[in-house]
């Protein structure tokens, strides 16, 4: 969530994000916890190549939460005494507080967040050496990622709902504004401004559904899968699952059912990144609309100065950078999904170190999507519609050419024929330099006697909008009821 994120960024690990992780006050000494199997640690080069702490530090809360649950379970089955459990839980809480405060002594030589926390705990609390009983970093990282994603999905859903509210709000502020709707970027038929915005509210609702749906599938506990083959010790997997909230609607624990799948499954990351990619594509389309709307050619809206930039050379410029960057960043989010799929496609069972590469793609997709959602919402909250420009554009009578054809249909003329007749009227108007609503009844009847004398009344825009009242159509009543439906659904934020 936004607040937590800023908390994280206040840790020393804002440095690694900026690519300067190794400027931290830490030594690249050989790995402390290397087992007896190795006579020396990895070379500096190898350590730098294989570390993940510069990005997986973000998992510290989840790592600690998982370790506390695991320790409680180890105490239940007699591996830890209650004093040892107290000491471990206290040590982990202390470490958490230090990470939060930015004073934890991270050590990149310890490779990743799991090793950093565990080895510091063991340095402080001897019983920490028992914590990794029947656990591997393979099931540990699978757990941490699921926990992280569960928290992150909450934040994404809130950000989606905020953007939806901003769109509904911008529609509500201009309930009477009508603009041309476009197909092929050619003026097609009139729509309420709010109807155009509500199209994006619908897209975002489907996005939210995809994130919720993915969460349903990944909210399953993998701990107890060990490195690949579970454990010979009598772990209580159900207890851990309950402790960590991996439960179904009836409170029953949800456990992964195959240890090999559990340690190598990254489907949930792909699903999240796929949902993020599609949501980004939606944002990119919205951004493109905004970019068109602020152009002098359209001139439908005005963005606040806070969301635009000037040109270093051309003094008159006011550029929609937030919208352009949102459109641009979509490339990254789509790329992250591709990178993940390619990462996974050739992996033999089960865990392979390649999987460490999933994190940067996931973190980047989540952070990029969330910042685009937030910025687009802020930009739209402050946008203003140039109502007079929209009214001029919507007054184009050609937008109602289809209404004229429908009018002929009501009089019994087959639609294909009506389409042809109206086409002839449009050509006549173009030839004579008039708009459709400027043609007289005589003009119409000169093209075809089938036009009744009442045909030109079709061009009353207010009446035309009132007529479009099928469910989902941009009719006056329909758009107002869609606006209030969405408003009720979104406030208070109810995306989860
Ligand atoms: N940092 C590793 C990752 O992100 C953690 C798992 C390491 N497991 C292992 N067997 N080396 O994938």
CSV table of C-alpha atoms and ligand atoms in Angstrom, one decimal:
chain,number,residue,atom,x,y,z
A,1,UNK,CA,0.0,0.0,0.0
A,2,UNK,CA,1.1,3.5,-0.6
A,3,UNK,CA,1.8,4.3,3.0
A,4,UNK,CA,3.7,1.2,3.7
A,5,UNK,CA,5.7,1.7,0.5
A,6,UNK,CA,6.8,5.0,1.6
A,7,UNK,CA,7.8,3.4,4.9
A,8,UNK,CA,9.9,0.9,3.0
A,9,UNK,CA,11.5,3.6,1.0
A,10,UNK,CA,12.7,5.3,4.2
A,11,UNK,CA,14.9,2.2,4.9
A,12,UNK,CA,18.5,2.2,3.6
A,13,UNK,CA,17.1,0.3,0.7
A,14,UNK,CA,16.0,3.3,-1.2
A,15,UNK,CA,19.6,3.2,-2.2
A,16,UNK,CA,19.4,-0.1,-4.2
A,17,UNK,CA,16.4,1.1,-6.1
A,18,UNK,CA,18.6,3.9,-7.4
A,19,UNK,CA,21.1,1.3,-8.4
A,20,UNK,CA,23.7,2.2,-5.8
A,21,UNK,CA,23.2,-0.7,-3.4
A,22,UNK,CA,26.9,-1.3,-2.9
A,23,UNK,CA,27.5,2.1,-1.6
A,24,UNK,CA,25.8,1.0,1.6
A,25,UNK,CA,27.8,0.6,4.7
A,26,UNK,CA,28.3,-3.1,4.4
A,27,UNK,CA,31.1,-5.4,3.6
A,28,UNK,CA,31.2,-8.0,0.9
A,29,UNK,CA,32.8,-10.5,3.1
A,30,UNK,CA,32.5,-14.2,2.2
A,31,UNK,CA,29.1,-15.6,3.0
A,32,UNK,CA,28.9,-16.2,6.7
A,33,UNK,CA,26.4,-19.1,6.7
A,34,UNK,CA,28.0,-21.2,4.0
A,35,UNK,CA,27.7,-24.8,5.0
A,36,UNK,CA,30.5,-27.3,5.7
A,37,UNK,CA,30.4,-28.5,2.1
A,38,UNK,CA,32.2,-25.4,0.9
A,39,UNK,CA,35.8,-24.4,1.7
A,40,UNK,CA,35.4,-20.9,0.5
A,41,UNK,CA,32.7,-18.4,-0.3
A,42,UNK,CA,31.8,-17.2,-3.8
A,43,UNK,CA,34.0,-14.7,-5.5
A,44,UNK,CA,33.1,-11.0,-5.3
A,45,UNK,CA,31.9,-11.2,-8.8
A,46,UNK,CA,29.7,-14.2,-8.3
A,47,UNK,CA,28.3,-12.7,-5.1
A,48,UNK,CA,27.4,-9.5,-6.9
A,49,UNK,CA,25.9,-11.4,-9.8
A,50,UNK,CA,23.7,-13.7,-7.7
A,51,UNK,CA,22.6,-11.4,-4.8
A,52,UNK,CA,18.9,-10.6,-4.7
A,53,UNK,CA,18.9,-8.5,-1.5
A,54,UNK,CA,19.0,-5.3,-3.5
A,55,UNK,CA,15.4,-6.0,-4.6
A,56,UNK,CA,14.0,-8.8,-2.4
A,57,UNK,CA,14.4,-6.7,0.8
A,58,UNK,CA,10.9,-5.7,0.0
A,59,UNK,CA,9.8,-9.1,1.3
A,60,UNK,CA,11.0,-8.4,4.8
A,61,UNK,CA,7.6,-8.1,6.5
A,62,UNK,CA,6.3,-11.2,4.8
A,63,UNK,CA,9.5,-13.1,5.7
A,64,UNK,CA,9.2,-12.2,9.3
A,65,UNK,CA,5.5,-13.0,9.4
A,66,UNK,CA,6.2,-16.4,7.8
A,67,UNK,CA,9.1,-17.1,10.2
A,68,UNK,CA,7.0,-16.3,13.3
A,69,UNK,CA,4.2,-18.7,12.1
A,70,UNK,CA,6.8,-21.4,11.4
A,71,UNK,CA,8.4,-20.9,14.8
A,72,UNK,CA,5.0,-21.2,16.5
A,73,UNK,CA,4.4,-24.4,14.7
A,74,UNK,CA,7.8,-25.7,15.6
A,75,UNK,CA,7.0,-25.0,19.2
A,76,UNK,CA,3.7,-26.9,18.9
A,77,UNK,CA,5.5,-30.0,17.6
A,78,UNK,CA,8.2,-29.8,20.2
A,79,UNK,CA,11.2,-28.6,18.1
A,80,UNK,CA,11.3,-25.3,20.0
A,81,UNK,CA,10.8,-24.8,23.7
A,82,UNK,CA,8.5,-22.0,24.7
A,83,UNK,CA,11.5,-19.9,25.9
A,84,UNK,CA,13.1,-20.4,22.5
A,85,UNK,CA,9.9,-19.4,20.7
A,86,UNK,CA,9.7,-16.3,22.8
A,87,UNK,CA,13.3,-15.4,22.1
A,88,UNK,CA,12.9,-16.0,18.4
A,89,UNK,CA,9.6,-14.0,18.1
A,90,UNK,CA,11.2,-11.2,20.1
A,91,UNK,CA,14.3,-11.2,18.0
A,92,UNK,CA,12.3,-11.1,14.8
A,93,UNK,CA,10.1,-8.3,16.1
A,94,UNK,CA,13.3,-6.3,17.0
A,95,UNK,CA,14.7,-6.9,13.5
A,96,UNK,CA,11.4,-5.8,12.0
A,97,UNK,CA,11.5,-2.6,14.0
A,98,UNK,CA,15.1,-1.9,12.9
A,99,UNK,CA,14.3,-2.5,9.2
A,100,UNK,CA,11.4,-0.2,9.5
A,101,UNK,CA,13.6,2.4,11.1
A,102,UNK,CA,16.3,2.0,8.5
A,103,UNK,CA,18.9,0.8,11.0
A,104,UNK,CA,19.1,-2.9,10.2
A,105,UNK,CA,22.6,-4.0,9.2
A,106,UNK,CA,21.8,-5.5,5.8
A,107,UNK,CA,24.7,-7.5,4.3
A,108,UNK,CA,24.7,-8.1,0.6
A,109,UNK,CA,27.1,-11.0,1.1
A,110,UNK,CA,24.2,-12.8,2.7
A,111,UNK,CA,22.6,-13.0,-0.7
A,112,UNK,CA,18.9,-12.4,0.0
A,113,UNK,CA,16.3,-11.2,2.5
A,114,UNK,CA,15.8,-14.7,4.0
A,115,UNK,CA,19.5,-15.2,4.8
A,116,UNK,CA,19.9,-11.7,6.1
A,117,UNK,CA,17.1,-11.9,8.6
A,118,UNK,CA,17.8,-15.4,9.7
A,119,UNK,CA,21.6,-15.0,10.2
A,120,UNK,CA,21.1,-11.7,12.1
A,121,UNK,CA,18.5,-13.4,14.3
A,122,UNK,CA,20.9,-16.3,15.0
A,123,UNK,CA,23.7,-13.9,15.9
A,124,UNK,CA,21.4,-12.3,18.5
A,125,UNK,CA,19.3,-15.3,19.6
A,126,UNK,CA,21.1,-18.8,19.6
A,127,UNK,CA,17.8,-20.6,19.2
A,128,UNK,CA,17.5,-18.9,15.8
A,129,UNK,CA,19.7,-21.8,14.5
A,130,UNK,CA,16.6,-24.0,14.9
A,131,UNK,CA,14.3,-21.8,12.9
A,132,UNK,CA,15.1,-23.3,9.5
A,133,UNK,CA,14.1,-26.7,10.7
A,134,UNK,CA,12.1,-28.5,7.9
A,135,UNK,CA,12.1,-25.3,5.8
A,136,UNK,CA,14.0,-24.4,2.7
A,137,UNK,CA,14.4,-21.0,1.1
A,138,UNK,CA,12.5,-22.7,-1.8
A,139,UNK,CA,9.2,-22.9,0.1
A,140,UNK,CA,10.1,-19.8,2.1
A,141,UNK,CA,10.4,-17.6,-0.9
A,142,UNK,CA,7.2,-19.2,-2.4
A,143,UNK,CA,5.4,-18.3,0.8
A,144,UNK,CA,6.8,-14.7,1.0
A,145,UNK,CA,5.8,-14.0,-2.5
A,146,UNK,CA,2.3,-15.1,-1.9
A,147,UNK,CA,2.0,-13.1,1.2
A,148,UNK,CA,3.5,-10.0,-0.5
A,149,UNK,CA,1.2,-10.3,-3.4
A,150,UNK,CA,-1.8,-10.7,-1.1
A,151,UNK,CA,-1.0,-7.4,0.4
A,152,UNK,CA,-0.2,-5.8,-2.9
A,153,UNK,CA,-3.4,-6.9,-4.5
A,154,UNK,CA,-5.3,-5.0,-1.7
A,155,UNK,CA,-3.3,-1.8,-2.7
A,156,UNK,CA,-3.9,-2.3,-6.4
A,157,UNK,CA,-7.7,-2.7,-5.8
A,158,UNK,CA,-7.7,0.5,-3.8
A,159,UNK,CA,-5.8,2.3,-6.6
A,160,UNK,CA,-8.2,1.0,-9.2
A,161,UNK,CA,-11.2,2.1,-7.2
A,162,UNK,CA,-9.7,5.6,-6.8
A,163,UNK,CA,-9.2,5.9,-10.5
A,164,UNK,CA,-12.8,4.7,-11.1
A,165,UNK,CA,-14.0,7.3,-8.7
A,166,UNK,CA,-12.0,10.0,-10.4
A,167,UNK,CA,-13.6,9.0,-13.8
A,168,UNK,CA,-17.1,8.9,-12.3
A,169,UNK,CA,-16.5,12.3,-10.6
A,170,UNK,CA,-15.3,13.9,-13.9
A,171,UNK,CA,-18.4,12.5,-15.6
A,172,UNK,CA,-20.7,13.8,-12.8
A,173,UNK,CA,-19.2,17.3,-12.9
A,174,UNK,CA,-20.4,17.6,-16.6
A,175,UNK,CA,-23.6,15.5,-16.8
A,176,UNK,CA,-25.0,17.5,-19.8
A,177,UNK,CA,-21.9,17.5,-21.9
A,178,UNK,CA,-22.2,15.6,-25.2
A,179,UNK,CA,-19.2,14.8,-27.4
A,180,UNK,CA,-18.9,13.0,-30.7
A,181,UNK,CA,-18.2,9.3,-30.2
A,182,UNK,CA,-15.5,8.0,-32.7
A,183,UNK,CA,-14.9,4.9,-34.6
A,184,UNK,CA,-11.8,4.8,-36.8
A,185,UNK,CA,-11.1,8.1,-35.1
A,186,UNK,CA,-13.8,9.6,-37.4
A,187,UNK,CA,-16.9,11.2,-35.8
A,188,UNK,CA,-19.6,8.5,-35.5
A,189,UNK,CA,-22.5,9.2,-33.1
A,190,UNK,CA,-23.1,11.5,-30.2
A,191,UNK,CA,-22.4,10.2,-26.7
A,192,UNK,CA,-22.5,11.8,-23.2
A,193,UNK,CA,-19.0,12.7,-22.0
A,194,UNK,CA,-19.8,10.7,-18.9
A,195,UNK,CA,-20.6,7.6,-21.1
A,196,UNK,CA,-17.1,7.8,-22.6
A,197,UNK,CA,-15.5,7.9,-19.2
A,198,UNK,CA,-17.7,5.1,-17.9
A,199,UNK,CA,-16.4,2.9,-20.6
A,200,UNK,CA,-13.0,3.0,-18.7
A,201,UNK,CA,-14.8,2.4,-15.4
A,202,UNK,CA,-16.1,-0.9,-16.9
A,203,UNK,CA,-12.6,-1.9,-18.1
A,204,UNK,CA,-11.1,-1.2,-14.7
A,205,UNK,CA,-13.9,-3.2,-13.0
A,206,UNK,CA,-12.9,-6.2,-15.1
A,207,UNK,CA,-9.2,-5.6,-14.2
A,208,UNK,CA,-10.1,-5.5,-10.5
A,209,UNK,CA,-12.0,-8.8,-11.0
A,210,UNK,CA,-8.9,-10.4,-12.5
A,211,UNK,CA,-6.7,-9.4,-9.5
A,212,UNK,CA,-9.3,-10.7,-7.1
A,213,UNK,CA,-9.7,-13.9,-9.1
A,214,UNK,CA,-5.9,-14.4,-9.1
A,215,UNK,CA,-5.8,-13.9,-5.3
A,216,UNK,CA,-8.3,-16.6,-4.9
A,217,UNK,CA,-6.0,-19.1,-6.7
A,218,UNK,CA,-2.8,-18.1,-5.0
A,219,UNK,CA,-4.0,-17.7,-1.4
A,220,UNK,CA,-2.8,-21.2,-0.6
A,221,UNK,CA,0.0,-22.0,1.8
A,222,UNK,CA,3.2,-23.7,0.3
A,223,UNK,CA,5.1,-23.9,3.6
A,224,UNK,CA,6.0,-27.4,4.5
A,225,UNK,CA,7.0,-28.3,0.9
A,226,UNK,CA,10.7,-27.9,2.0
A,227,UNK,CA,13.2,-27.8,-0.8
A,228,UNK,CA,11.3,-30.2,-3.0
A,229,UNK,CA,10.0,-33.1,-1.0
A,230,UNK,CA,8.4,-31.9,2.2
A,231,UNK,CA,9.9,-33.1,5.5
A,232,UNK,CA,10.3,-36.2,7.5
A,233,UNK,CA,9.4,-34.2,10.6
A,234,UNK,CA,5.7,-34.1,11.7
A,235,UNK,CA,5.0,-30.5,10.7
A,236,UNK,CA,1.5,-29.0,11.3
A,237,UNK,CA,0.9,-27.4,7.9
A,238,UNK,CA,-2.7,-26.6,8.7
A,239,UNK,CA,-1.7,-24.6,11.8
A,240,UNK,CA,0.8,-22.5,9.7
A,241,UNK,CA,-1.8,-21.9,7.0
A,242,UNK,CA,-4.4,-20.7,9.6
A,243,UNK,CA,-1.8,-18.5,11.3
A,244,UNK,CA,-1.1,-16.8,8.0
A,245,UNK,CA,-4.6,-16.5,6.8
A,246,UNK,CA,-4.4,-19.1,4.0
A,247,UNK,CA,-8.0,-20.2,4.6
A,248,UNK,CA,-11.2,-20.6,2.6
A,249,UNK,CA,-14.5,-18.8,3.2
A,250,UNK,CA,-15.3,-21.2,5.9
A,251,UNK,CA,-12.0,-20.8,7.7
A,252,UNK,CA,-10.6,-24.1,6.5
A,253,UNK,CA,-6.8,-24.1,5.8
A,254,UNK,CA,-5.8,-24.1,2.2
A,255,UNK,CA,-2.5,-26.1,1.5
A,256,UNK,CA,-0.6,-26.7,-1.7
A,257,UNK,CA,-1.0,-30.4,-2.5
A,258,UNK,CA,2.2,-31.2,-4.3
A,259,UNK,CA,5.6,-30.2,-2.9
A,260,UNK,CA,7.3,-30.1,-6.3
A,261,UNK,CA,4.7,-27.9,-7.8
A,262,UNK,CA,4.6,-25.7,-4.7
A,263,UNK,CA,8.4,-24.8,-4.8
A,264,UNK,CA,8.5,-24.1,-8.5
A,265,UNK,CA,5.1,-22.6,-9.2
A,266,UNK,CA,5.2,-19.0,-10.3
A,267,UNK,CA,1.8,-19.1,-12.1
A,268,UNK,CA,0.4,-16.6,-9.6
A,269,UNK,CA,3.2,-14.1,-10.5
A,270,UNK,CA,2.4,-14.6,-14.2
A,271,UNK,CA,-1.3,-14.1,-13.5
A,272,UNK,CA,-0.7,-10.9,-11.5
A,273,UNK,CA,1.6,-9.6,-14.2
A,274,UNK,CA,-0.9,-10.5,-16.9
A,275,UNK,CA,-3.7,-8.7,-15.1
A,276,UNK,CA,-1.3,-5.8,-14.6
A,277,UNK,CA,-0.4,-5.8,-18.3
A,278,UNK,CA,-4.0,-5.6,-19.4
A,279,UNK,CA,-4.8,-3.0,-16.8
A,280,UNK,CA,-1.9,-1.0,-18.2
A,281,UNK,CA,-3.2,-1.3,-21.7
A,282,UNK,CA,-6.5,0.1,-20.5
A,283,UNK,CA,-4.6,3.0,-18.9
A,284,UNK,CA,-2.6,3.5,-22.0
A,285,UNK,CA,-5.8,3.8,-24.1
A,286,UNK,CA,-7.2,6.3,-21.6
A,287,UNK,CA,-4.0,8.2,-21.7
A,288,UNK,CA,-4.2,8.3,-25.5
A,289,UNK,CA,-7.7,9.7,-25.3
A,290,UNK,CA,-6.5,12.4,-22.9
A,291,UNK,CA,-3.6,13.3,-25.2
A,292,UNK,CA,-6.1,13.7,-28.1
A,293,UNK,CA,-8.5,15.7,-26.0
A,294,UNK,CA,-5.9,18.3,-24.9
A,295,UNK,CA,-4.5,18.7,-28.4
A,296,UNK,CA,-5.5,22.0,-30.1
A,297,UNK,CA,-7.3,19.9,-32.7
A,298,UNK,CA,-9.8,18.4,-30.2
A,299,UNK,CA,-9.4,20.9,-27.3
A,300,UNK,CA,-12.1,19.1,-25.3
A,301,UNK,CA,-10.3,19.4,-21.9
A,302,UNK,CA,-7.8,21.4,-19.9
A,303,UNK,CA,-5.3,19.8,-17.6
A,304,UNK,CA,-4.1,21.5,-14.5
A,305,UNK,CA,-0.6,22.9,-14.5
A,306,UNK,CA,0.4,20.3,-11.9
A,307,UNK,CA,0.0,17.5,-14.3
A,308,UNK,CA,1.6,19.0,-17.4
A,309,UNK,CA,5.1,20.3,-18.3
A,310,UNK,CA,6.3,23.0,-20.6
A,311,UNK,CA,8.9,23.0,-23.3
A,312,UNK,CA,12.4,24.2,-22.8
A,313,UNK,CA,12.3,25.8,-26.2
A,314,UNK,CA,8.7,26.6,-27.2
A,315,UNK,CA,7.2,28.9,-24.6
A,316,UNK,CA,3.5,28.2,-25.5
A,317,UNK,CA,3.7,24.5,-24.9
A,318,UNK,CA,1.8,22.6,-22.2
A,319,UNK,CA,2.5,18.9,-22.6
A,320,UNK,CA,0.4,16.1,-21.1
A,321,UNK,CA,3.5,14.2,-19.8
A,322,UNK,CA,1.6,12.2,-17.2
A,323,UNK,CA,-0.6,10.7,-19.8
A,324,UNK,CA,2.3,10.2,-22.2
A,325,UNK,CA,4.4,8.5,-19.6
A,326,UNK,CA,1.5,6.3,-18.6
A,327,UNK,CA,1.2,5.2,-22.2
A,328,UNK,CA,5.0,4.7,-22.4
A,329,UNK,CA,5.3,2.7,-19.1
A,330,UNK,CA,2.7,0.3,-20.5
A,331,UNK,CA,5.5,-1.1,-22.6
A,332,UNK,CA,7.5,-2.0,-19.5
A,333,UNK,CA,4.5,-3.7,-17.9
A,334,UNK,CA,3.8,-5.7,-21.0
A,335,UNK,CA,7.5,-6.5,-21.3
A,336,UNK,CA,7.6,-7.8,-17.7
A,337,UNK,CA,4.9,-10.4,-18.5
A,338,UNK,CA,6.8,-11.6,-21.6
A,339,UNK,CA,10.0,-11.8,-19.6
A,340,UNK,CA,8.3,-14.0,-17.0
A,341,UNK,CA,6.8,-16.3,-19.5
A,342,UNK,CA,10.2,-16.8,-21.3
A,343,UNK,CA,11.9,-17.2,-17.9
A,344,UNK,CA,9.6,-20.1,-17.1
A,345,UNK,CA,9.2,-21.9,-20.4
A,346,UNK,CA,12.3,-24.1,-20.3
A,347,UNK,CA,12.7,-24.8,-16.6
A,348,UNK,CA,13.0,-28.4,-15.5
A,349,UNK,CA,11.3,-29.3,-12.3
A,350,UNK,CA,11.6,-28.0,-9.6
A,351,UNK,CA,13.3,-24.9,-8.1
A,352,UNK,CA,16.0,-23.4,-10.3
A,353,UNK,CA,17.9,-20.2,-9.5
A,354,UNK,CA,16.5,-18.7,-12.6
A,355,UNK,CA,13.3,-18.2,-10.6
A,356,UNK,CA,15.0,-15.4,-8.6
A,357,UNK,CA,14.6,-13.3,-11.8
A,358,UNK,CA,10.8,-13.3,-11.2
A,359,UNK,CA,11.0,-10.6,-8.5
A,360,UNK,CA,12.2,-7.6,-10.3
A,361,UNK,CA,9.6,-8.1,-13.0
A,362,UNK,CA,6.8,-8.5,-10.4
A,363,UNK,CA,7.9,-5.6,-8.3
A,364,UNK,CA,8.3,-3.4,-11.4
A,365,UNK,CA,4.9,-4.3,-12.8
A,366,UNK,CA,3.1,-3.7,-9.4
A,367,UNK,CA,4.9,-0.4,-8.8
A,368,UNK,CA,4.5,0.9,-12.3
A,369,UNK,CA,0.9,0.0,-12.6
A,370,UNK,CA,0.1,1.5,-9.2
A,371,UNK,CA,1.9,4.8,-9.9
A,372,UNK,CA,0.1,5.1,-13.3
A,373,UNK,CA,-3.3,4.5,-11.5
A,374,UNK,CA,-2.6,7.1,-8.9
A,375,UNK,CA,-1.2,9.7,-11.3
A,376,UNK,CA,-4.0,9.3,-13.8
A,377,UNK,CA,-6.6,9.6,-11.0
A,378,UNK,CA,-5.0,12.8,-9.8
A,379,UNK,CA,-4.8,14.2,-13.3
A,380,UNK,CA,-8.5,13.5,-14.0
A,381,UNK,CA,-9.6,14.9,-10.6
A,382,UNK,CA,-8.2,18.2,-11.6
A,383,UNK,CA,-9.2,18.2,-15.3
A,384,UNK,CA,-11.7,20.6,-16.7
A,385,UNK,CA,-13.9,20.1,-19.7
A,386,UNK,CA,-14.3,22.9,-22.3
A,387,UNK,CA,-18.0,22.6,-22.5
A,388,UNK,CA,-18.4,25.1,-25.3
A,389,UNK,CA,-15.9,23.3,-27.5
A,390,UNK,CA,-17.6,20.0,-26.9
A,391,UNK,CA,-21.0,21.5,-27.6
A,392,UNK,CA,-19.7,22.7,-31.0
A,393,UNK,CA,-18.3,19.4,-31.9
A,394,UNK,CA,-21.4,17.5,-30.8
A,395,UNK,CA,-23.6,19.9,-32.9
A,396,UNK,CA,-22.2,18.3,-36.0
A,397,UNK,CA,-25.5,17.1,-37.6
A,398,UNK,CA,-23.7,14.2,-39.4
A,399,UNK,CA,-23.5,12.5,-36.0
A,400,UNK,CA,-27.2,11.9,-36.3
A,401,UNK,CA,-27.2,10.4,-39.9
A,402,UNK,CA,-27.9,7.0,-38.4
A,403,UNK,CA,-30.8,8.5,-36.4
A,404,UNK,CA,-32.2,9.7,-39.8
A,405,UNK,CA,-31.9,6.1,-41.2
A,406,UNK,CA,-33.6,4.8,-38.1
A,407,UNK,CA,-36.4,7.3,-38.6
A,408,UNK,CA,-36.9,5.9,-42.1
A,409,UNK,CA,-36.9,2.4,-40.7
A,410,UNK,CA,-39.8,3.4,-38.4
A,411,UNK,CA,-41.7,4.5,-41.5
A,412,UNK,CA,-41.3,1.0,-42.9
A,413,UNK,CA,-38.2,1.5,-45.2
A,414,UNK,CA,-35.8,-1.5,-45.1
A,415,UNK,CA,-32.6,-0.4,-43.2
A,416,UNK,CA,-30.3,-1.1,-46.2
A,417,UNK,CA,-32.4,1.2,-48.4
A,418,UNK,CA,-32.6,3.8,-45.6
A,419,UNK,CA,-28.8,3.7,-45.3
A,420,UNK,CA,-28.5,4.3,-49.0
A,421,UNK,CA,-31.0,7.2,-49.0
A,422,UNK,CA,-29.2,8.9,-46.1
A,423,UNK,CA,-25.9,8.4,-47.8
A,424,UNK,CA,-27.4,10.3,-50.8
A,425,UNK,CA,-28.5,13.1,-48.5
A,426,UNK,CA,-25.0,13.3,-47.0
A,427,UNK,CA,-23.5,13.6,-50.5
A,428,UNK,CA,-26.1,16.2,-51.4
A,429,UNK,CA,-25.2,18.2,-48.3
A,430,UNK,CA,-21.5,18.0,-49.1
A,431,UNK,CA,-22.1,19.2,-52.7
A,432,UNK,CA,-24.2,22.1,-51.6
A,433,UNK,CA,-21.9,23.1,-48.7
A,434,UNK,CA,-24.7,22.7,-46.1
A,435,UNK,CA,-25.0,20.6,-43.0
A,436,UNK,CA,-27.7,18.0,-42.8
A,437,UNK,CA,-29.8,20.1,-40.5
A,438,UNK,CA,-29.6,23.1,-42.8
A,439,UNK,CA,-31.2,21.2,-45.7
A,440,UNK,CA,-34.8,22.0,-46.2
A,441,UNK,CA,-37.7,19.6,-46.5
A,442,UNK,CA,-37.6,20.4,-50.3
A,443,UNK,CA,-33.9,19.4,-50.4
A,444,UNK,CA,-34.7,16.1,-48.7
A,445,UNK,CA,-37.6,15.4,-51.0
A,446,UNK,CA,-35.5,16.4,-54.0
A,447,UNK,CA,-33.1,13.5,-53.2
A,448,UNK,CA,-36.0,11.1,-52.5
A,449,UNK,CA,-39.7,11.5,-52.1
A,450,UNK,CA,-39.4,8.8,-49.5
A,451,UNK,CA,-38.2,11.4,-47.0
A,452,UNK,CA,-41.3,12.5,-45.1
A,453,UNK,CA,-41.7,16.1,-44.1
A,454,UNK,CA,-40.9,15.3,-40.5
A,455,UNK,CA,-37.4,14.0,-41.3
A,456,UNK,CA,-35.4,17.0,-40.3
A,457,UNK,CA,-36.8,17.0,-36.8
A,458,UNK,CA,-34.4,14.1,-36.2
A,459,UNK,CA,-31.6,16.6,-35.6
A,460,UNK,CA,-32.7,17.8,-32.2
A,461,UNK,CA,-29.7,16.6,-30.2
A,462,UNK,CA,-31.5,16.6,-26.8
A,463,UNK,CA,-34.3,14.4,-28.2
A,464,UNK,CA,-31.8,12.2,-30.0
A,465,UNK,CA,-30.0,11.6,-26.7
A,466,UNK,CA,-33.2,10.9,-24.8
A,467,UNK,CA,-34.1,8.2,-27.4
A,468,UNK,CA,-30.9,6.2,-26.7
A,469,UNK,CA,-32.1,4.4,-23.7
A,470,UNK,CA,-31.3,0.8,-24.2
A,471,UNK,CA,-29.3,-0.7,-21.3
A,472,UNK,CA,-25.7,0.3,-21.9
A,473,UNK,CA,-26.5,3.0,-24.5
A,474,UNK,CA,-25.5,6.6,-24.1
A,475,UNK,CA,-29.1,7.9,-23.5
A,476,UNK,CA,-29.9,10.6,-21.0
A,477,UNK,CA,-31.6,8.5,-18.4
A,478,UNK,CA,-29.3,5.5,-18.9
A,479,UNK,CA,-26.1,7.5,-18.4
A,480,UNK,CA,-27.4,9.1,-15.3
A,481,UNK,CA,-28.4,5.8,-13.8
A,482,UNK,CA,-25.1,4.2,-14.7
A,483,UNK,CA,-23.3,7.1,-13.0
A,484,UNK,CA,-25.3,6.7,-9.8
A,485,UNK,CA,-24.8,2.9,-10.0
A,486,UNK,CA,-21.1,3.3,-10.1
A,487,UNK,CA,-21.0,6.0,-7.5
A,488,UNK,CA,-22.9,3.8,-5.1
A,489,UNK,CA,-20.7,0.8,-5.8
A,490,UNK,CA,-17.5,2.7,-5.4
A,491,UNK,CA,-18.1,4.9,-2.4
A,492,UNK,CA,-17.0,4.1,0.2
A,493,UNK,CA,-14.2,2.3,-1.7
A,494,UNK,CA,-15.5,-1.2,-2.0
A,495,UNK,CA,-13.2,-2.7,-4.6
A,496,UNK,CA,-12.2,-5.6,-2.4
B,1,LIG,N1,16.8,-15.6,-3.4
B,1,LIG,C1,16.2,-16.8,-3.9
B,1,LIG,C2,15.1,-16.6,-4.9
B,1,LIG,O1,14.7,-15.5,-4.9
B,1,LIG,C3,15.7,-17.6,-2.8
B,1,LIG,C4,15.6,-19.0,-3.0
B,1,LIG,C5,17.0,-19.6,-3.0
B,1,LIG,N2,17.0,-21.0,-3.0
B,1,LIG,C6,18.1,-21.7,-3.3
B,1,LIG,N3,18.0,-23.0,-3.3
B,1,LIG,N4,19.2,-21.1,-3.7
B,1,LIG,O2,14.7,-17.4,-5.7
